Coordinates of C-alpha atoms in Angstrom, one line a residue:
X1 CA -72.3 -18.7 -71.9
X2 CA -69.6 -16.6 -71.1
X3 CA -66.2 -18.3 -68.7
X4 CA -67.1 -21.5 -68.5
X5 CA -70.1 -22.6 -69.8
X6 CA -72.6 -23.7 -67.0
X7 CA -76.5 -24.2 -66.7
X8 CA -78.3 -23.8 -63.7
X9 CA -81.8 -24.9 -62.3
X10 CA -84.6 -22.9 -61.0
X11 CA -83.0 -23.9 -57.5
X12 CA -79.4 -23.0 -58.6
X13 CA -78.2 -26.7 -59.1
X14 CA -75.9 -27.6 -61.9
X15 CA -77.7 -29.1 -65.0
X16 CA -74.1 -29.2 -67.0
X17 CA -74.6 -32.7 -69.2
X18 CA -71.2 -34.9 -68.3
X19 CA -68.6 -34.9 -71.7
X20 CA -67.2 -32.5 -73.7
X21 CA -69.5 -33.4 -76.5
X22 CA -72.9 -33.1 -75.2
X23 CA -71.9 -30.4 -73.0
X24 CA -71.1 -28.6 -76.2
X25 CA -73.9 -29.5 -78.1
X26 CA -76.6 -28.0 -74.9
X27 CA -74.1 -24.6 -75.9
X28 CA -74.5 -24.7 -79.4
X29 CA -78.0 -24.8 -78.7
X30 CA -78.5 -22.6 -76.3
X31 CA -76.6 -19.8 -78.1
X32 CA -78.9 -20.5 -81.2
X33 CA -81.8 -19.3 -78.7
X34 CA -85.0 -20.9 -80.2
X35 CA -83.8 -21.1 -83.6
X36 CA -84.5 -24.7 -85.2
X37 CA -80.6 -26.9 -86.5
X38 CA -81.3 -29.6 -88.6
X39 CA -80.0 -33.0 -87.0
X40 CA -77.5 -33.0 -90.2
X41 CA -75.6 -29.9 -89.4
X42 CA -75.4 -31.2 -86.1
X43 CA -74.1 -34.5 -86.8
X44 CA -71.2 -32.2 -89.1
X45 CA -70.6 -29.9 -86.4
X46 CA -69.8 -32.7 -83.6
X47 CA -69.1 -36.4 -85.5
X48 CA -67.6 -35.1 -89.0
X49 CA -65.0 -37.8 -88.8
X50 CA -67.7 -40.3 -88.6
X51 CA -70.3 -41.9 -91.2
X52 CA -73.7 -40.1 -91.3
X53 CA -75.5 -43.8 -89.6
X54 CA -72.7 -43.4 -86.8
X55 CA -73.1 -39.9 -86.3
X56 CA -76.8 -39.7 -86.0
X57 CA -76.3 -42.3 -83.2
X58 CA -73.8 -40.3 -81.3
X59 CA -76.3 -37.7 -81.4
X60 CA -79.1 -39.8 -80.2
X61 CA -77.1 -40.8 -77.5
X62 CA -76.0 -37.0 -76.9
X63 CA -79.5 -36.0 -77.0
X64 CA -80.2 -38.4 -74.3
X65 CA -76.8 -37.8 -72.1
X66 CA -78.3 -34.0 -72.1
X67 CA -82.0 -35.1 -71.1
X68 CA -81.0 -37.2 -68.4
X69 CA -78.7 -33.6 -66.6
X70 CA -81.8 -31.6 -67.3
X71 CA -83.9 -33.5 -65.3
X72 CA -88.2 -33.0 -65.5
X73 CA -86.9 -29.4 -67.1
X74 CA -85.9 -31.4 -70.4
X75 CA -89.7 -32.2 -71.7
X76 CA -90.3 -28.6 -72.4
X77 CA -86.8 -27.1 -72.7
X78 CA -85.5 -29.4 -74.9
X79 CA -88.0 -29.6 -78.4
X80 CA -87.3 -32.2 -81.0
X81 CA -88.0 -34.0 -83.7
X82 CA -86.7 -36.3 -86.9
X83 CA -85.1 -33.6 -88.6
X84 CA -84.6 -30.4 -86.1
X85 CA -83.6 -30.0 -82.5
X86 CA -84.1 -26.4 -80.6
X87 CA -84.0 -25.1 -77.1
X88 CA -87.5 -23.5 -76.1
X89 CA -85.6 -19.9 -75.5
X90 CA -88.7 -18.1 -73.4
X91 CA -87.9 -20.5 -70.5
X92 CA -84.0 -20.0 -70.5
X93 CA -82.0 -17.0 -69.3
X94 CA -78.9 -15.7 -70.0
X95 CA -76.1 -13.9 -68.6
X96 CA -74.5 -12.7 -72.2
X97 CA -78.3 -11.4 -73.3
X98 CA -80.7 -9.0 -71.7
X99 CA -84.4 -10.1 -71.8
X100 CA -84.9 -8.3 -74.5
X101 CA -82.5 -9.3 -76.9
X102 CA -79.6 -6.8 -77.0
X103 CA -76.2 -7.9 -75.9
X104 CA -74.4 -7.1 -72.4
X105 CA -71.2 -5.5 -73.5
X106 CA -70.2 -5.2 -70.1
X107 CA -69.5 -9.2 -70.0
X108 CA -65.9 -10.0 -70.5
X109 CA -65.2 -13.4 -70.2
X110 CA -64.7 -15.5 -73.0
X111 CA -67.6 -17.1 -75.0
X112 CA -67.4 -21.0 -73.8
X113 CA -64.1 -20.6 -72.5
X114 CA -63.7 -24.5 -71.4
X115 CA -65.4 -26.0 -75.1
X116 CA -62.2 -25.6 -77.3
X117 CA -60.9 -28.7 -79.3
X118 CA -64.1 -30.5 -79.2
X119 CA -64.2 -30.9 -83.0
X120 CA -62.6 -29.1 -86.1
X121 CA -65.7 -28.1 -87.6
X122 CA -67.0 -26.8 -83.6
X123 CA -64.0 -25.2 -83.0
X124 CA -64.0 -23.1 -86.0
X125 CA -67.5 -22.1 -85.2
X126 CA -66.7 -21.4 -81.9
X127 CA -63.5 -19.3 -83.1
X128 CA -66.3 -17.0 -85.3
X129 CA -68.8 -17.1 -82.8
X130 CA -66.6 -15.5 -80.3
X131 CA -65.1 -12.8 -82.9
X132 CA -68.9 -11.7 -83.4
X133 CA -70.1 -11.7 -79.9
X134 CA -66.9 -9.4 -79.3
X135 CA -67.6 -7.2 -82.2
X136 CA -71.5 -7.0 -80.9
X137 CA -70.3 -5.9 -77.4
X138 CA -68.0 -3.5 -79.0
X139 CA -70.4 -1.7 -81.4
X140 CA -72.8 -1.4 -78.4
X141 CA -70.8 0.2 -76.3
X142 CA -69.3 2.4 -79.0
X143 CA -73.1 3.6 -79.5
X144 CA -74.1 4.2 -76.4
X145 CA -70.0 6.3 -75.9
X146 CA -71.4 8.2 -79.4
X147 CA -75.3 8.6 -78.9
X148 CA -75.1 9.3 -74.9
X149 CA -76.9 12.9 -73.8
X150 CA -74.0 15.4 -72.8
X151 CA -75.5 15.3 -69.5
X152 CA -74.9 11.9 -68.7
X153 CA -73.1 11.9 -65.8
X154 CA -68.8 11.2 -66.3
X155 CA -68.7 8.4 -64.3
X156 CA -71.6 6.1 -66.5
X157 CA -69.5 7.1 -69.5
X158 CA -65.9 6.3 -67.8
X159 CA -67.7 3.1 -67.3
X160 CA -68.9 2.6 -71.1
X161 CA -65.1 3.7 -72.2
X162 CA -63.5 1.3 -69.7
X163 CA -65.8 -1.9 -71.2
X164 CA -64.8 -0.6 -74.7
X165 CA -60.8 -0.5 -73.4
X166 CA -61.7 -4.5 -71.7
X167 CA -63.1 -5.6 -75.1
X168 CA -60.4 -3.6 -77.5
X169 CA -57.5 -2.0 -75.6
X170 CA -56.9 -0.4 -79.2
X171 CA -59.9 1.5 -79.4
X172 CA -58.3 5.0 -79.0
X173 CA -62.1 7.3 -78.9
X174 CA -62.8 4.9 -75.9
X175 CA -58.6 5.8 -74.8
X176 CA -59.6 9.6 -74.8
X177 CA -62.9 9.8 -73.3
X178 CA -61.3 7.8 -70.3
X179 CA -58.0 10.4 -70.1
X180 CA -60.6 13.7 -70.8
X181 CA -62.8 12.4 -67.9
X182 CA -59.9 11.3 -65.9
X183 CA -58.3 14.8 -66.4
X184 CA -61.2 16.8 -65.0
X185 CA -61.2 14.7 -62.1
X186 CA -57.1 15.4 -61.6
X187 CA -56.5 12.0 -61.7
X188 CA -52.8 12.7 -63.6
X189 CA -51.9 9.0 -62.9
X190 CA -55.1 6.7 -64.4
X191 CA -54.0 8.7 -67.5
X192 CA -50.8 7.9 -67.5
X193 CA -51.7 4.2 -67.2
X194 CA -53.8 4.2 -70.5
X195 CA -52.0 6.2 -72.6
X196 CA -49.1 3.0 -72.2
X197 CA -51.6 0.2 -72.3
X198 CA -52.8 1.5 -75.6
X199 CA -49.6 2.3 -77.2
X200 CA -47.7 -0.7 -76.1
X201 CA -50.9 -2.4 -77.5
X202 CA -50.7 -0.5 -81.0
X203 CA -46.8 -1.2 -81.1
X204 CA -47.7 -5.1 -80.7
X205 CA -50.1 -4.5 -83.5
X206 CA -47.1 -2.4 -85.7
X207 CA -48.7 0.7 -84.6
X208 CA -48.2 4.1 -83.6
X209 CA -50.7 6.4 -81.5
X210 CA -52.8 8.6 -83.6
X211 CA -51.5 12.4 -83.5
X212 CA -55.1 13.3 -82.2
X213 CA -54.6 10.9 -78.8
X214 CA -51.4 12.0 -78.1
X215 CA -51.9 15.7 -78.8
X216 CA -55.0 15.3 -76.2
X217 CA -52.4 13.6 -73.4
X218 CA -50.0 16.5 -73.3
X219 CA -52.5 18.8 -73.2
X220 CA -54.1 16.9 -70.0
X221 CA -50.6 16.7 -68.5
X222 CA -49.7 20.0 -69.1
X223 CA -52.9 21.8 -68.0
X224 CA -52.5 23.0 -64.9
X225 CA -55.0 21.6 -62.0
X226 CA -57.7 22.8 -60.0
X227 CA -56.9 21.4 -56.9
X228 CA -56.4 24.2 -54.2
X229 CA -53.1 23.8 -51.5
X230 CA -54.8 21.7 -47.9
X231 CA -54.1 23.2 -44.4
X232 CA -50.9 24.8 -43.9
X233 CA -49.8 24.5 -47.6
X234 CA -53.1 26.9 -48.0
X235 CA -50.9 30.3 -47.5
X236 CA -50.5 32.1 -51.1
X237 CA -46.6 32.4 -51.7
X238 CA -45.2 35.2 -54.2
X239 CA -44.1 34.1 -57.6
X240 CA -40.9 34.6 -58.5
X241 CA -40.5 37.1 -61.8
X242 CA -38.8 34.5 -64.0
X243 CA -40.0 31.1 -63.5
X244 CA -36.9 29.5 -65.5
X245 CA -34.8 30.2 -62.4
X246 CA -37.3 27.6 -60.5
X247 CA -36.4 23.7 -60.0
X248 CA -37.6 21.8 -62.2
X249 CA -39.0 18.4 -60.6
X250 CA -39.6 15.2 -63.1
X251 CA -42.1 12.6 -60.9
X252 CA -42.6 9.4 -62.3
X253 CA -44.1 6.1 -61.0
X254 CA -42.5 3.1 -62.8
X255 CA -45.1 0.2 -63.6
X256 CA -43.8 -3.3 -62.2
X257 CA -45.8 -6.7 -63.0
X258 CA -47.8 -5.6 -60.2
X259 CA -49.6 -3.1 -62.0
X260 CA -53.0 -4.3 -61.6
X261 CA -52.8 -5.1 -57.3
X262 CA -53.6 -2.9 -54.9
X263 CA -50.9 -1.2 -54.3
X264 CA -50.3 0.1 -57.6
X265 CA -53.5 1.7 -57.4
X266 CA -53.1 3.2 -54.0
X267 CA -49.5 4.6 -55.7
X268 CA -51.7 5.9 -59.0
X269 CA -54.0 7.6 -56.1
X270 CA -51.0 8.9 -54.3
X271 CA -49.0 9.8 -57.9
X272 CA -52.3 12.3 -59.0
X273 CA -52.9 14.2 -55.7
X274 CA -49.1 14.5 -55.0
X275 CA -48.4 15.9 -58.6
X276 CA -51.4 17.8 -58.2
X277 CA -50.4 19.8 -55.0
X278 CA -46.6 20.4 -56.2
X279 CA -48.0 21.9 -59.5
X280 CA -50.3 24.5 -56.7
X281 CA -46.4 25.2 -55.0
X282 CA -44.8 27.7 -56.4
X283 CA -41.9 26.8 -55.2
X284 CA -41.1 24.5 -58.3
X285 CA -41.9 23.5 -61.4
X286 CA -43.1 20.0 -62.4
X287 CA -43.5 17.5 -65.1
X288 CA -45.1 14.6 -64.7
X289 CA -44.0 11.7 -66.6
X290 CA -45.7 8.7 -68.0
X291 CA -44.6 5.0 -67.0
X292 CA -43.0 5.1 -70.1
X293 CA -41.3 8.0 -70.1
X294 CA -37.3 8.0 -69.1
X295 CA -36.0 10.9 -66.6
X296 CA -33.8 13.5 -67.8
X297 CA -30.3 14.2 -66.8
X298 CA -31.2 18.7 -66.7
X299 CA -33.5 18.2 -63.5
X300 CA -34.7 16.6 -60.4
X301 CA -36.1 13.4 -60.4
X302 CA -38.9 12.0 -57.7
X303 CA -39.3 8.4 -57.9
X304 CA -42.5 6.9 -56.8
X305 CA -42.8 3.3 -55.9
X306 CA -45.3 1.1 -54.1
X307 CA -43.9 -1.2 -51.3
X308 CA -45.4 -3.5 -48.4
X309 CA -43.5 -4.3 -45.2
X310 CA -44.9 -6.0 -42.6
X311 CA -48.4 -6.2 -44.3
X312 CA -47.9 -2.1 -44.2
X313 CA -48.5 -0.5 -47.6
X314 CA -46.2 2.6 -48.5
X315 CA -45.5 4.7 -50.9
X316 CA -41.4 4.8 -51.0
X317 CA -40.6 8.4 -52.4
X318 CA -36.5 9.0 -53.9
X319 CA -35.4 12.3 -55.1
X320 CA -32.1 12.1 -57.1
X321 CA -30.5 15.3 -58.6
X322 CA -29.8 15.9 -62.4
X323 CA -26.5 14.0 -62.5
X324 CA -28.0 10.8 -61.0
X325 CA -27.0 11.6 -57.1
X326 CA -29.9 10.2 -54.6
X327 CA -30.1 12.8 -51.9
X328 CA -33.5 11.9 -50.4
X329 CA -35.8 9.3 -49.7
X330 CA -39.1 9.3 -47.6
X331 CA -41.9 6.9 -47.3
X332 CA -45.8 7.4 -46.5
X333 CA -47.7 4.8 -45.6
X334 CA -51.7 4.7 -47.1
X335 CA -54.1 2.1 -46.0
X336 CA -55.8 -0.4 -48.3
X337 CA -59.1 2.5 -48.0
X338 CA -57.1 5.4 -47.0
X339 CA -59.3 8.5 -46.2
X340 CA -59.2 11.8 -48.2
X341 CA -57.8 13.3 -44.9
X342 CA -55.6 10.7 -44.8
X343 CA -53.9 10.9 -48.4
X344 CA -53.8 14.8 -48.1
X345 CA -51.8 14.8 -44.6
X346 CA -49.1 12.8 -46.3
X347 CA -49.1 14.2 -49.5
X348 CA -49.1 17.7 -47.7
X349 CA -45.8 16.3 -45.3
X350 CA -44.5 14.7 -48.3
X351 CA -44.2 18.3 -50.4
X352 CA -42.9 20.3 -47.3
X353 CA -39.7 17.7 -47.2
X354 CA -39.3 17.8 -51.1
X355 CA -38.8 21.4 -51.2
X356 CA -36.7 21.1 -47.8
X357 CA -35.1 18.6 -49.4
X358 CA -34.4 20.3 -52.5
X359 CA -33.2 23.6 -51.0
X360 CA -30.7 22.3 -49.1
X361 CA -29.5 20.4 -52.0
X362 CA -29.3 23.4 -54.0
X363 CA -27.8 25.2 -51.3
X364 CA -25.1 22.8 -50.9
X365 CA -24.0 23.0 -54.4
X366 CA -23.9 26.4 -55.4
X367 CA -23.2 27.9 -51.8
X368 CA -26.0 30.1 -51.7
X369 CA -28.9 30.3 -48.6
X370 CA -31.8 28.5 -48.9
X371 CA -34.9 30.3 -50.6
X372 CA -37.1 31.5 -47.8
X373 CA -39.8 31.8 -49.3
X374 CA -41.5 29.1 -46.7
X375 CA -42.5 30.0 -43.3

């Protein structure tokens, strides 16, 4: 029912009617599951253009175009008489309902995606039938988001929130369940990601995000993260007394049309743990920016961006001073399943030449040694 609309045999072989029309009609029928339609409304809702005598032969001959694709299954699935036609629904299944009756709202497709402009009457049935399945998906998932035990584990609601985002990408609850759980997981960058899918969907719609949304995203980026320095980052390193006196590094990962590939999310992966380990250096101090946000002219900037060459995946790293003046640049290659290991060995040897790189920098401009605080 949802995508293209198809029927299959016990054996897996296509039972699809040939035309539009009586293609459409098996649908119409098959999403009424069991319920009776007089032969009337279906003559309106196919052959309205036509005279009642005309139409009730195009929907003999229909009836019988559909018969003749279902094969022997047709004498007991297909239940009619002079007035009402019906599909027998305890010998059909379906992939938009469950056995017992409640809708799947993890299904995204489109309800009988390839049955528009089969007839006016149809195709404004279609266009509400659709908005309802939609909104039944929707208010499922919502439930089970609401209702769920505080036990359940994150990753079953992160699912539930996702499905809600698929179906609505305004919904902002389902928006800050998936940043909270995000969050605790220290993934800085899948945050960033729906925080400016929802509000460049809200600013489509003429709206703003809600004060409560935003509030909880600059808490998450602000908060400072668990994660605890790998190998020889591991050494603890005084603090200096004032902390305004520190760097300030601004890392952002601008979103190109190939923000849904690969190797934007190996990037997202790379953005979160590398964001995370500079917060643990102490060194520097760090903001991490959304995809939207715009770097400012008072501090460093590290520029993330994802890059293949020669079917190699890399993350291309830039760090520009406040005035604009590109003084680094570094690249890490990741695999397409990079190991843990693997991402922390090059997010460890990225930060190591970022602060290298940002000493001598400083060191260069106000003629002053290089912190030693590194060994």
């Amino acid at each position: 029912m949802c995508g293209f609309f198809a029927v299959k045999g016990p054996e897996g072989k296509s039972l699809r009617p040939p035309g539009k029309k009586p293609a459409a009609l098996l649908a119409y029928l098959a999403y009424r599951r069991g319920k009776k339609t007089t032969r009337d409304r279906l003559v309106d809702l196919f052959w309205s253009d036509r005279g009642q005598k005309q139409g009730q032969d195009s929907l003999r001959q229909a009836i019988y175009v559909i018969r003749h694709a279902l094969h022997h299954q047709s004498a007991t699935i297909l239940i009619s008489d002079r007035n009402y036609i019906a599909l027998d629904r305890d010998q059909i299944s379906y992939d938009l309902w469950r056995e017992d009756g409640s809708i799947h709202e993890s299904v995204h497709d489109e309800l009988l995606e390839d049955l528009d402009f089969i007839s006016p009457v149809f195709d404004d049935w279609l266009l509400h039938a659709r908005r309802d399945v939609r909104n039944r998906q929707i208010s499922r998932a919502e439930r089970l988001l609401a209702g769920g035990d505080p036990d359940v584990a994150p990753e079953e609601a992160l699912d539930i929130a996702k499905i809600i985002l698929k179906l609505d990408p305004t919904n902002e609850p389902a928006a800050r369940m998936a940043i909270s759980i995000h969050a605790k997981r220290d993934e800085i960058g899948h945050g960033h990601r729906i925080i400016q899918a929802l509000q460049k969907r809200l600013q489509d719609d003429g709206l703003d995000i809600s004060e409560k949304t935003q509030s909880l995203y600059n808490n998450v980026i602000s908060a400072p993260t668990d994660v605890k320095p790998h190998s020889e980052l591991r050494a603890k390193k005084p603090k200096p007394e004032t902390v305004t006196d520190l760097p300030l590094v601004e890392v952002g990962m601008p979103v190109g049309d190939d923000n849904k590939s690969s190797t934007f999310d190996l990037s997202e992966e790379f953005f979160d743990r590398l964001v995370s380990r500079m917060i643990q250096m102490p060194e520097l101090r760090v903001r991490a920016l959304g995809t939207s946000d715009t770097f400012s002219h008072s501090a460093f900037s590290l520029r993330l961006l994802p890059s293949v060459k020669n079917d190699e995946t890399r993350i291309v790293l830039r760090l520009s001073s406040g005035d604009g003046e590109a003084f680094w640049a570094s690249h890490a290659p990741v695999t397409l399943h990079p190991a843990d290991e693997h991402i922390e060995a090059q997010v460890d040897k990225s930060v190591i030449q970022i602060i290298s790189a940002i000493e001598e920098n400083i060191y260069r401009h106000l003629k002053r040694p290089p912190m030693k605080t590194m060994s």
